[in-house]
mmCIF file of C-alpha atoms and ligand atoms in Angstrom:
data_model
loop_
_atom_site.group_PDB
_atom_site.id
_atom_site.type_symbol
_atom_site.label_atom_id
_atom_site.label_comp_id
_atom_site.label_asym_id
_atom_site.label_seq_id
_atom_site.Cartn_x
_atom_site.Cartn_y
_atom_site.Cartn_z
ATOM 1 C CA MET K 629 56.084 103.378 134.858
ATOM 2 C CA GLN K 630 52.683 104.532 133.712
ATOM 3 C CA GLY K 631 51.113 107.974 133.683
ATOM 4 C CA SER K 632 48.209 109.552 131.908
ATOM 5 C CA TRP K 633 47.964 112.930 130.259
ATOM 6 C CA THR K 634 45.475 115.497 129.046
ATOM 7 C CA ALA K 635 46.339 117.025 125.686
ATOM 8 C CA ILE K 636 44.555 119.120 123.101
ATOM 9 C CA ARG K 637 44.887 118.567 119.387
ATOM 10 C CA HIS K 638 44.347 121.857 117.591
ATOM 11 C CA LYS K 639 43.940 122.065 113.823
ATOM 12 C CA GLY K 640 45.761 125.130 112.578
ATOM 13 C CA ARG K 641 46.786 126.363 109.145
ATOM 14 C CA ASP K 642 49.871 124.131 109.201
ATOM 15 C CA GLY K 643 48.072 120.976 110.298
ATOM 16 C CA PHE K 644 47.523 119.573 113.761
ATOM 17 C CA GLN K 645 49.384 120.779 116.833
ATOM 18 C CA TRP K 646 49.454 118.871 120.106
ATOM 19 C CA TRP K 647 49.637 120.579 123.457
ATOM 20 C CA VAL K 648 50.187 118.500 126.565
ATOM 21 C CA LEU K 649 48.402 120.182 129.451
ATOM 22 C CA SER K 650 48.789 117.953 132.437
ATOM 23 C CA ALA K 651 49.768 114.597 133.851
ATOM 24 C CA HIS K 652 47.461 112.465 135.974
ATOM 25 C CA ASP K 653 47.763 109.375 138.079
ATOM 26 C CA ALA K 654 46.852 106.624 135.596
ATOM 27 C CA ARG K 655 45.516 104.432 138.400
ATOM 28 C CA GLN K 656 42.577 106.819 138.834
ATOM 29 C CA GLU K 657 40.045 106.800 136.036
ATOM 30 C CA PHE K 658 39.338 110.253 134.580
ATOM 31 C CA THR K 659 35.597 110.802 134.352
ATOM 32 C CA GLY K 660 35.390 114.620 134.082
ATOM 33 C CA ASP K 661 34.564 116.852 131.128
ATOM 34 C CA ARG K 662 37.823 117.046 129.179
ATOM 35 C CA HIS K 663 37.148 120.341 127.413
ATOM 36 C CA ALA K 664 36.027 122.069 130.628
ATOM 37 C CA THR K 665 39.078 120.658 132.429
ATOM 38 C CA ALA K 666 41.403 121.883 129.682
ATOM 39 C CA THR K 667 39.713 125.321 129.726
ATOM 40 C CA ALA K 668 40.240 125.601 133.485
ATOM 41 C CA MET K 669 43.868 124.437 133.195
ATOM 42 C CA GLY K 670 44.675 126.936 130.466
ATOM 43 C CA ALA K 671 42.754 129.876 131.940
ATOM 44 C CA ASP K 672 45.763 131.560 133.563
ATOM 45 C CA PHE K 673 48.124 131.076 130.635
ATOM 46 C CA ALA K 674 49.068 133.861 128.251
ATOM 47 C CA ALA K 675 47.392 134.156 124.873
ATOM 48 C CA PRO K 676 46.951 132.327 122.627
ATOM 49 C CA LEU K 677 46.642 129.142 124.754
ATOM 50 C CA PRO K 678 43.173 129.929 126.231
ATOM 51 C CA GLN K 679 41.957 130.941 122.758
ATOM 52 C CA LEU K 680 43.403 127.751 121.240
ATOM 53 C CA ILE K 681 41.588 125.640 123.814
ATOM 54 C CA ALA K 682 38.325 127.525 123.215
ATOM 55 C CA ALA K 683 38.699 126.962 119.469
ATOM 56 C CA THR K 684 39.456 123.229 119.870
ATOM 57 C CA ASP K 685 36.682 120.793 119.082
ATOM 58 C CA PRO K 686 35.858 118.982 122.373
ATOM 59 C CA GLU K 687 36.442 115.697 120.546
ATOM 60 C CA ASN K 688 40.074 116.729 120.132
ATOM 61 C CA VAL K 689 40.702 117.129 123.844
ATOM 62 C CA GLN K 690 42.103 113.728 124.611
ATOM 63 C CA HIS K 691 43.151 111.821 127.641
ATOM 64 C CA TRP K 692 45.146 108.655 127.419
ATOM 65 C CA VAL K 693 47.783 106.543 129.082
ATOM 66 C CA LEU K 694 51.471 106.747 128.215
ATOM 67 C CA ARG K 695 53.874 104.073 129.365
ATOM 68 C CA ASP K 696 57.582 104.603 129.894
ATOM 69 C CA ARG K 697 59.535 101.651 128.591
ATOM 70 C CA LYS K 698 63.048 100.541 129.332
ATOM 71 C CA PRO K 699 65.346 100.611 126.282
ATOM 72 C CA ILE K 700 65.156 97.422 124.240
ATOM 73 C CA LYS K 701 68.418 95.585 123.628
ATOM 74 C CA GLN K 702 67.985 94.868 119.941
ATOM 75 C CA TRP K 703 66.006 96.654 117.236
ATOM 76 C CA SER K 704 66.817 94.443 114.275
ATOM 77 C CA LYS K 705 66.066 90.807 113.629
ATOM 78 C CA GLY K 706 66.709 89.100 110.329
ATOM 79 C CA ARG K 707 65.950 91.588 107.566
ATOM 80 C CA ALA K 708 63.588 93.686 109.721
ATOM 81 C CA THR K 709 64.274 96.556 112.073
ATOM 82 C CA LEU K 710 62.351 99.011 114.220
ATOM 83 C CA VAL K 711 62.351 102.791 114.051
ATOM 84 C CA GLY K 712 60.563 105.586 115.881
ATOM 85 C CA ASP K 713 58.345 104.949 118.864
ATOM 86 C CA ALA K 714 58.333 101.215 118.149
ATOM 87 C CA ALA K 715 62.065 101.187 118.914
ATOM 88 C CA HIS K 716 62.138 103.856 121.632
ATOM 89 C CA ALA K 717 58.730 105.115 122.746
ATOM 90 C CA THR K 718 59.321 108.652 123.971
ATOM 91 C CA SER K 719 57.195 110.715 126.320
ATOM 92 C CA PRO K 720 56.031 113.993 124.743
ATOM 93 C CA CYS K 721 57.820 116.158 127.331
ATOM 94 C CA ALA K 722 60.983 116.703 125.288
ATOM 95 C CA ALA K 723 58.920 117.362 122.112
ATOM 96 C CA TYR K 724 61.465 115.250 120.259
ATOM 97 C CA GLY K 725 59.871 111.818 119.641
ATOM 98 C CA ALA K 726 58.891 112.649 116.065
ATOM 99 C CA GLY K 727 62.304 114.242 115.585
ATOM 100 C CA ILE K 728 64.100 111.064 116.693
ATOM 101 C CA ALA K 729 61.812 108.968 114.476
ATOM 102 C CA THR K 730 62.716 111.183 111.502
ATOM 103 C CA GLU K 731 66.417 110.841 112.332
ATOM 104 C CA ASP K 732 66.010 107.046 112.462
ATOM 105 C CA GLY K 733 64.569 107.097 108.948
ATOM 106 C CA TYR K 734 67.432 109.227 107.701
ATOM 107 C CA PHE K 735 70.209 107.113 109.285
ATOM 108 C CA LEU K 736 68.553 103.864 108.205
ATOM 109 C CA GLY K 737 68.199 105.088 104.629
ATOM 110 C CA ARG K 738 71.808 106.189 104.507
ATOM 111 C CA ARG K 739 73.030 102.866 105.961
ATOM 112 C CA LEU K 740 71.087 100.917 103.346
ATOM 113 C CA ALA K 741 72.269 103.120 100.477
ATOM 114 C CA GLY K 742 74.236 101.047 98.018
ATOM 115 C CA VAL K 743 73.477 97.777 99.855
ATOM 116 C CA ASP K 744 72.266 94.884 97.743
ATOM 117 C CA LEU K 745 68.945 94.156 99.466
ATOM 118 C CA SER K 746 69.012 90.542 98.277
ATOM 119 C CA ASP K 747 72.301 90.024 100.139
ATOM 120 C CA TYR K 748 71.188 88.889 103.599
ATOM 121 C CA ILE K 749 74.594 89.318 105.230
ATOM 122 C CA ALA K 750 75.034 92.818 103.821
ATOM 123 C CA VAL K 751 71.548 93.849 104.990
ATOM 124 C CA ARG K 752 72.219 92.411 108.451
ATOM 125 C CA ALA K 753 75.502 94.342 108.653
ATOM 126 C CA ALA K 754 73.751 97.562 107.589
ATOM 127 C CA LEU K 755 70.972 97.125 110.161
ATOM 128 C CA ASP K 756 73.475 96.390 112.929
ATOM 129 C CA ALA K 757 75.520 99.433 111.921
ATOM 130 C CA PHE K 758 72.310 101.513 111.893
ATOM 131 C CA GLU K 759 71.134 100.559 115.363
ATOM 132 C CA ALA K 760 74.480 100.489 117.197
ATOM 133 C CA PRO K 761 74.924 104.288 117.506
ATOM 134 C CA ARG K 762 71.183 105.012 117.581
ATOM 135 C CA LYS K 763 70.489 102.914 120.691
ATOM 136 C CA PRO K 764 72.575 104.909 123.206
ATOM 137 C CA HIS K 765 71.531 108.244 121.689
ATOM 138 C CA THR K 766 67.813 107.470 121.714
ATOM 139 C CA ALA K 767 68.012 105.894 125.189
ATOM 140 C CA ARG K 768 69.470 109.158 126.514
ATOM 141 C CA GLN K 769 66.760 111.201 124.793
ATOM 142 C CA VAL K 770 63.988 108.974 126.156
ATOM 143 C CA GLN K 771 65.484 109.222 129.636
ATOM 144 C CA GLN K 772 65.753 112.990 129.301
ATOM 145 C CA ALA K 773 62.131 113.254 128.121
ATOM 146 C CA TRP K 774 61.061 111.221 131.149
ATOM 147 C CA MET K 775 63.135 113.431 133.448
ATOM 148 C CA LEU K 776 61.618 116.590 131.948
ATOM 149 C CA GLY K 777 58.152 115.104 132.517
ATOM 150 C CA GLN K 778 59.041 114.639 136.173
ATOM 151 C CA VAL K 779 60.308 118.221 136.431
ATOM 152 C CA PHE K 780 57.411 119.781 134.491
ATOM 153 C CA HIS K 781 54.513 117.786 135.900
ATOM 154 C CA HIS K 782 55.519 115.917 139.039
ATOM 155 C CA ALA K 783 57.645 118.342 141.077
ATOM 156 C CA PRO K 784 56.476 118.579 144.704
ATOM 157 C CA ALA K 785 54.474 121.802 145.249
ATOM 158 C CA PRO K 786 57.040 123.507 147.554
ATOM 159 C CA LEU K 787 59.729 123.137 144.862
ATOM 160 C CA ARG K 788 57.668 124.559 141.991
ATOM 161 C CA PRO K 789 58.513 128.276 142.488
ATOM 162 C CA ALA K 790 62.255 127.441 142.429
ATOM 163 C CA ARG K 791 61.738 125.204 139.372
ATOM 164 C CA ASP K 792 59.806 127.946 137.553
ATOM 165 C CA ALA K 793 62.475 130.547 138.361
ATOM 166 C CA LEU K 794 65.203 128.200 137.096
ATOM 167 C CA LEU K 795 63.385 127.386 133.860
ATOM 168 C CA ASP K 796 61.968 130.867 133.179
ATOM 169 C CA ARG K 797 64.853 133.102 134.186
ATOM 170 C CA THR K 798 68.064 131.190 133.583
ATOM 171 C CA PRO K 799 69.621 129.575 130.480
ATOM 172 C CA PHE K 800 69.546 126.189 132.275
ATOM 173 C CA LEU K 801 67.272 124.376 129.808
ATOM 174 C CA GLN K 802 69.063 125.820 126.806
ATOM 175 C CA LYS K 803 72.353 124.582 128.249
ATOM 176 C CA VAL K 804 71.058 121.114 129.096
ATOM 177 C CA ILE K 805 69.038 120.334 125.972
ATOM 178 C CA GLY K 806 69.673 123.311 123.712
ATOM 179 C CA ASP K 807 71.858 123.714 120.689
ATOM 180 C CA SER K 808 75.050 124.032 122.729
ATOM 181 C CA SER K 809 74.612 120.659 124.444
ATOM 182 C CA GLY K 810 77.159 117.944 123.661
ATOM 183 C CA GLU K 811 74.389 115.625 122.502
ATOM 184 C CA ILE K 812 73.356 117.918 119.667
ATOM 185 C CA LEU K 813 76.943 118.565 118.635
ATOM 186 C CA ALA K 814 77.535 114.790 118.582
ATOM 187 C CA GLN K 815 74.489 114.377 116.331
ATOM 188 C CA LEU K 816 75.811 117.041 113.962
ATOM 189 C CA THR K 817 79.128 115.175 113.802
ATOM 190 C CA ALA K 818 77.256 111.927 113.102
ATOM 191 C CA LEU K 819 75.371 113.681 110.284
ATOM 192 C CA ASP K 820 78.619 114.927 108.755
ATOM 193 C CA GLU K 821 80.184 111.454 108.914
ATOM 194 C CA THR K 822 77.072 109.857 107.460
ATOM 195 C CA GLU K 823 76.915 112.301 104.552
ATOM 196 C CA HIS K 824 80.621 111.772 103.910
ATOM 197 C CA ARG K 825 80.115 107.990 103.760
ATOM 198 C CA PHE K 826 77.002 108.397 101.614
ATOM 199 C CA THR K 827 78.846 110.569 99.102
ATOM 200 C CA ALA K 828 81.588 107.946 98.935
ATOM 201 C CA VAL K 829 78.990 105.240 98.181
ATOM 202 C CA ARG K 830 76.951 107.208 95.643
ATOM 203 C CA MET K 831 79.769 109.110 93.943
ATOM 204 C CA PRO K 832 82.992 107.130 94.488
ATOM 205 C CA ASN K 833 84.843 109.299 91.973
ATOM 206 C CA ALA K 834 83.999 112.494 93.876
ATOM 207 C CA GLN K 835 86.351 111.586 96.764
HETATM 208 C C1 FAD W 422 50.583 114.732 122.933
HETATM 209 C C2 FAD W 422 51.861 114.463 122.206
HETATM 210 C C3 FAD W 422 52.669 115.524 121.839
HETATM 211 C C4 FAD W 422 53.864 115.290 121.151
HETATM 212 N N1 FAD W 422 54.634 116.358 120.787
HETATM 213 C C5 FAD W 422 55.747 116.154 120.076
HETATM 214 C C6 FAD W 422 56.524 117.277 119.608
HETATM 215 O O1 FAD W 422 56.197 118.429 119.847
HETATM 216 N N2 FAD W 422 57.649 117.014 118.892
HETATM 217 C C7 FAD W 422 58.046 115.740 118.599
HETATM 218 O O2 FAD W 422 59.094 115.564 117.924
HETATM 219 N N3 FAD W 422 57.338 114.665 119.026
HETATM 220 C C8 FAD W 422 56.197 114.844 119.743
HETATM 221 N N4 FAD W 422 55.460 113.754 120.174
HETATM 222 C C9 FAD W 422 55.964 112.382 119.921
HETATM 223 C C10 FAD W 422 55.642 111.953 118.500
HETATM 224 O O3 FAD W 422 54.256 112.129 118.212
HETATM 225 C C11 FAD W 422 56.018 110.473 118.342
HETATM 226 O O4 FAD W 422 57.300 110.243 118.885
HETATM 227 C C12 FAD W 422 56.025 110.125 116.850
HETATM 228 O O5 FAD W 422 54.717 110.281 116.323
HETATM 229 C C13 FAD W 422 56.514 108.697 116.642
HETATM 230 O O6 FAD W 422 56.424 108.434 115.258
HETATM 231 P P1 FAD W 422 56.307 106.966 114.741
HETATM 232 O O7 FAD W 422 56.188 107.071 113.249
HETATM 233 O O8 FAD W 422 57.391 106.124 115.300
HETATM 234 O O9 FAD W 422 54.962 106.370 115.358
HETATM 235 P P2 FAD W 422 53.466 106.857 115.135
HETATM 236 O O10 FAD W 422 53.379 108.316 114.813
HETATM 237 O O11 FAD W 422 52.698 106.339 116.312
HETATM 238 O O12 FAD W 422 53.031 106.086 113.825
HETATM 239 C C14 FAD W 422 52.756 104.714 113.847
HETATM 240 C C15 FAD W 422 51.650 104.492 112.833
HETATM 241 O O13 FAD W 422 51.491 103.070 112.653
HETATM 242 C C16 FAD W 422 50.094 102.813 112.637
HETATM 243 N N5 FAD W 422 49.936 101.411 113.034
HETATM 244 C C17 FAD W 422 49.984 100.881 114.271
HETATM 245 N N6 FAD W 422 49.793 99.555 114.240
HETATM 246 C C18 FAD W 422 49.617 99.239 112.931
HETATM 247 C C19 FAD W 422 49.382 98.026 112.244
HETATM 248 N N7 FAD W 422 49.306 96.841 112.891
HETATM 249 N N8 FAD W 422 49.255 98.066 110.903
HETATM 250 C C20 FAD W 422 49.351 99.243 110.234
HETATM 251 N N9 FAD W 422 49.592 100.435 110.840
HETATM 252 C C21 FAD W 422 49.710 100.409 112.162
HETATM 253 C C22 FAD W 422 49.498 103.796 113.606
HETATM 254 O O14 FAD W 422 48.116 103.987 113.336
HETATM 255 C C23 FAD W 422 50.309 105.055 113.296
HETATM 256 O O15 FAD W 422 49.757 105.797 112.235
HETATM 257 C C24 FAD W 422 54.266 113.961 120.857
HETATM 258 C C25 FAD W 422 53.447 112.884 121.222
HETATM 259 C C26 FAD W 422 52.261 113.131 121.890
HETATM 260 C C27 FAD W 422 51.399 111.952 122.260
#
């Protein structure tokens, strides 16, 4: 599936922030003025969004195509593996793609800790062990990000008031993707197990 999006990239004190404003039909070329379009889209939002758009250099209002990809079956081949968007390109709607990429780096580093990198079989085993639990987790996150994109940007007009009431006035989102969701608890358990294994590798006498 293919969609296209308007986003602003605002340079603040802490670096760049991205704000996705809208989705478009990628089959129709966008020829309008991006900054004026973003200004109109943000006009009815609460501060500071309109002010952020006004303060954004027009060159940083961008419009580009995002493609949703099906999960790939294998990330690793030989001594190489994939992490981040290369392994599981994620739509921005869950605001988690960079988070998953960072997790990948952490889990990969921990799996390779103590492995003799000249030992092909050991490296292969570490890469397989790295990707096996990451694939189902990241596939669910990518699917969830896609689903949120549908809910946020593609809901039929008659359903939007009900959607807004559900998202604005109930704990629905917090329950589904918040810190009480099973997915996050499972990740915390995975972190604990990984740290336990890492300690055993780095400090065998500490066990
Ligand atoms: C508008 C928008 C908003 C987002 N908001 C959030 C958010 O709020 N929270 C969040 O967690 N995620 C967010 N994301 C997703 C996040 O940006 C990505 O998931 C994340 O950047 C992926 O990191 P990565 O390192 O895998 O890939 P990238 O950040 O794409 O890094 C890949 C790098 O490789 C370089 N590269 C490519 N080809 C080559 C080559 N042949 N040789 C050398 N270098 C190469 C590229 O230039 C790039 O610098 C957002 C994404 C978008 C587009």
